[in-house]
XYZ file of C-alpha atoms in Angstrom:
168
model
C -38.638 40.662 42.170
C -41.259 38.218 43.411
C -43.710 39.475 40.760
C -41.162 38.902 37.925
C -40.433 35.414 39.196
C -44.173 34.639 39.398
C -44.684 35.875 35.865
C -41.879 33.671 34.508
C -43.269 30.596 36.360
C -46.789 31.355 35.051
C -45.496 31.743 31.460
C -43.580 28.480 31.643
C -46.567 26.618 33.100
C -48.949 28.150 30.522
C -46.686 27.275 27.616
C -46.314 23.681 28.826
C -50.067 23.214 29.256
C -50.818 24.349 25.720
C -49.493 21.272 23.995
C -50.099 17.557 24.204
C -47.293 15.416 25.510
C -47.493 12.995 22.584
C -47.232 15.573 19.733
C -44.051 15.892 17.753
C -42.425 19.327 17.641
C -43.557 21.511 14.784
C -41.137 23.543 12.739
C -42.922 26.895 12.986
C -40.878 28.418 10.166
C -42.081 25.785 7.720
C -45.612 25.873 9.003
C -45.761 29.679 8.743
C -44.284 29.627 5.245
C -46.710 27.053 4.048
C -49.653 28.884 5.448
C -48.789 32.064 3.595
C -47.858 30.537 0.229
C -50.223 31.742 -2.547
C -51.126 28.851 -4.809
C -53.247 30.673 -7.400
C -52.156 30.286 -11.001
C -51.400 34.032 -11.089
C -48.937 33.549 -8.251
C -46.767 31.424 -10.528
C -47.071 34.128 -13.130
C -43.785 34.891 -14.439
C -42.699 38.206 -15.836
C -44.809 40.593 -17.866
C -42.785 39.703 -20.965
C -43.562 35.987 -20.500
C -47.229 36.740 -19.997
C -47.355 38.758 -23.260
C -45.627 35.927 -25.086
C -48.212 33.538 -23.595
C -51.114 35.785 -24.740
C -49.653 35.811 -28.236
C -49.148 31.982 -28.193
C -52.796 31.664 -27.246
C -53.793 33.349 -30.585
C -54.232 36.991 -29.550
C -53.173 39.325 -32.368
C -50.155 40.902 -30.697
C -47.699 42.593 -32.951
C -44.700 44.533 -31.592
C -44.005 44.383 -27.860
C -41.825 46.234 -25.421
C -40.660 45.101 -22.077
C -39.773 47.990 -19.733
C -36.866 48.496 -17.409
C -36.652 50.792 -14.409
C -34.841 53.251 -16.643
C -37.531 53.513 -19.338
C -40.731 52.759 -17.466
C -43.190 55.532 -18.447
C -44.873 55.479 -15.042
C -41.642 55.328 -12.937
C -43.170 52.448 -10.902
C -41.034 49.502 -11.944
C -39.121 48.093 -9.006
C -40.149 50.888 -6.700
C -41.970 50.345 -3.362
C -45.573 49.309 -4.066
C -44.871 49.338 -7.788
C -44.843 46.498 -10.272
C -41.955 44.042 -10.620
C -42.296 43.913 -14.380
C -44.246 45.660 -17.179
C -44.704 45.075 -20.872
C -46.870 46.724 -23.584
C -47.916 45.637 -27.067
C -49.755 46.709 -30.227
C -52.896 44.774 -31.060
C -53.157 44.410 -34.863
C -56.942 45.128 -34.738
C -56.390 48.649 -33.439
C -55.772 51.177 -36.165
C -54.376 53.860 -33.843
C -51.022 52.385 -32.807
C -49.226 55.289 -31.164
C -46.600 54.758 -28.622
C -46.578 51.629 -26.574
C -49.472 52.474 -24.332
C -52.858 50.958 -23.646
C -54.483 52.906 -26.485
C -52.689 51.020 -29.211
C -53.125 47.552 -27.731
C -52.461 46.733 -24.119
C -50.260 46.510 -21.126
C -49.525 43.990 -18.384
C -48.043 44.786 -15.019
C -46.938 42.156 -12.499
C -46.821 43.013 -8.819
C -45.060 41.438 -5.817
C -48.301 41.192 -3.921
C -52.010 40.973 -4.651
C -52.527 44.001 -2.429
C -50.218 46.172 -4.560
C -51.941 44.914 -7.723
C -55.373 45.798 -6.277
C -54.193 49.264 -5.302
C -52.974 49.856 -8.877
C -56.230 48.473 -10.249
C -58.248 50.801 -7.962
C -56.168 53.816 -8.924
C -56.458 53.213 -12.690
C -60.176 52.427 -12.370
C -60.771 55.717 -10.464
C -59.194 57.645 -13.347
C -60.571 55.779 -16.343
C -64.076 54.739 -15.249
C -66.752 56.922 -16.845
C -64.169 59.007 -18.739
C -64.760 58.589 -22.463
C -61.262 59.894 -23.290
C -59.412 57.541 -20.883
C -61.719 54.513 -20.855
C -60.187 51.062 -21.269
C -60.768 47.468 -20.368
C -58.781 46.205 -17.346
C -58.720 43.180 -15.104
C -56.680 42.035 -12.103
C -55.935 38.344 -11.685
C -53.858 37.749 -8.576
C -50.669 39.725 -8.904
C -51.310 40.459 -12.579
C -52.957 43.719 -13.837
C -53.944 43.568 -17.526
C -55.159 46.601 -19.457
C -56.358 46.668 -23.074
C -57.481 49.326 -25.520
C -61.022 50.766 -25.603
C -60.702 50.550 -29.384
C -61.420 46.806 -29.170
C -64.964 45.554 -29.129
C -66.154 43.961 -25.925
C -65.915 40.526 -27.495
C -62.325 41.197 -28.667
C -61.308 42.497 -25.262
C -62.907 39.424 -23.632
C -60.382 37.323 -25.491
C -57.663 38.851 -23.370
C -59.688 38.234 -20.181
C -60.194 34.562 -21.087
C -56.496 34.116 -21.736
C -55.639 35.881 -18.444
C -58.004 33.558 -16.588
C -56.195 30.519 -18.083
C -52.761 31.619 -16.807
């Protein structure tokens, strides 16, 4: 009992000694929230559909687009733990092979809830596509956004998507 009382007294004294007497109280919830707020442009990013519309507005030759739902997402990742919060794909008019709405015929954008989840997806796709001539593609991560475009585009053409992504 004496040990417990001594610990409580020590804790109270230590807590009191940590602050200055003239400081105003700090709302820790607000301070914590402000410290963890991501302010990068990608954090304000919007949905995948809005990003594709922005890419098209910036002059990229995007034809048909599709915005996926959890019911028709081809990867079954939309809205699931660690998965993206929105996904859209499009056809690029410069690509002759426009099959289904996949990266081969144009591109795809996935928006994640966290940069960590976006990086995990980037790493996964990169591990599969890198050095594989059949699956190769261009892809970039910008904050919570993961953008993928067809290998059928020239490096200069693909770079147009990267530049537009960097401006978001």
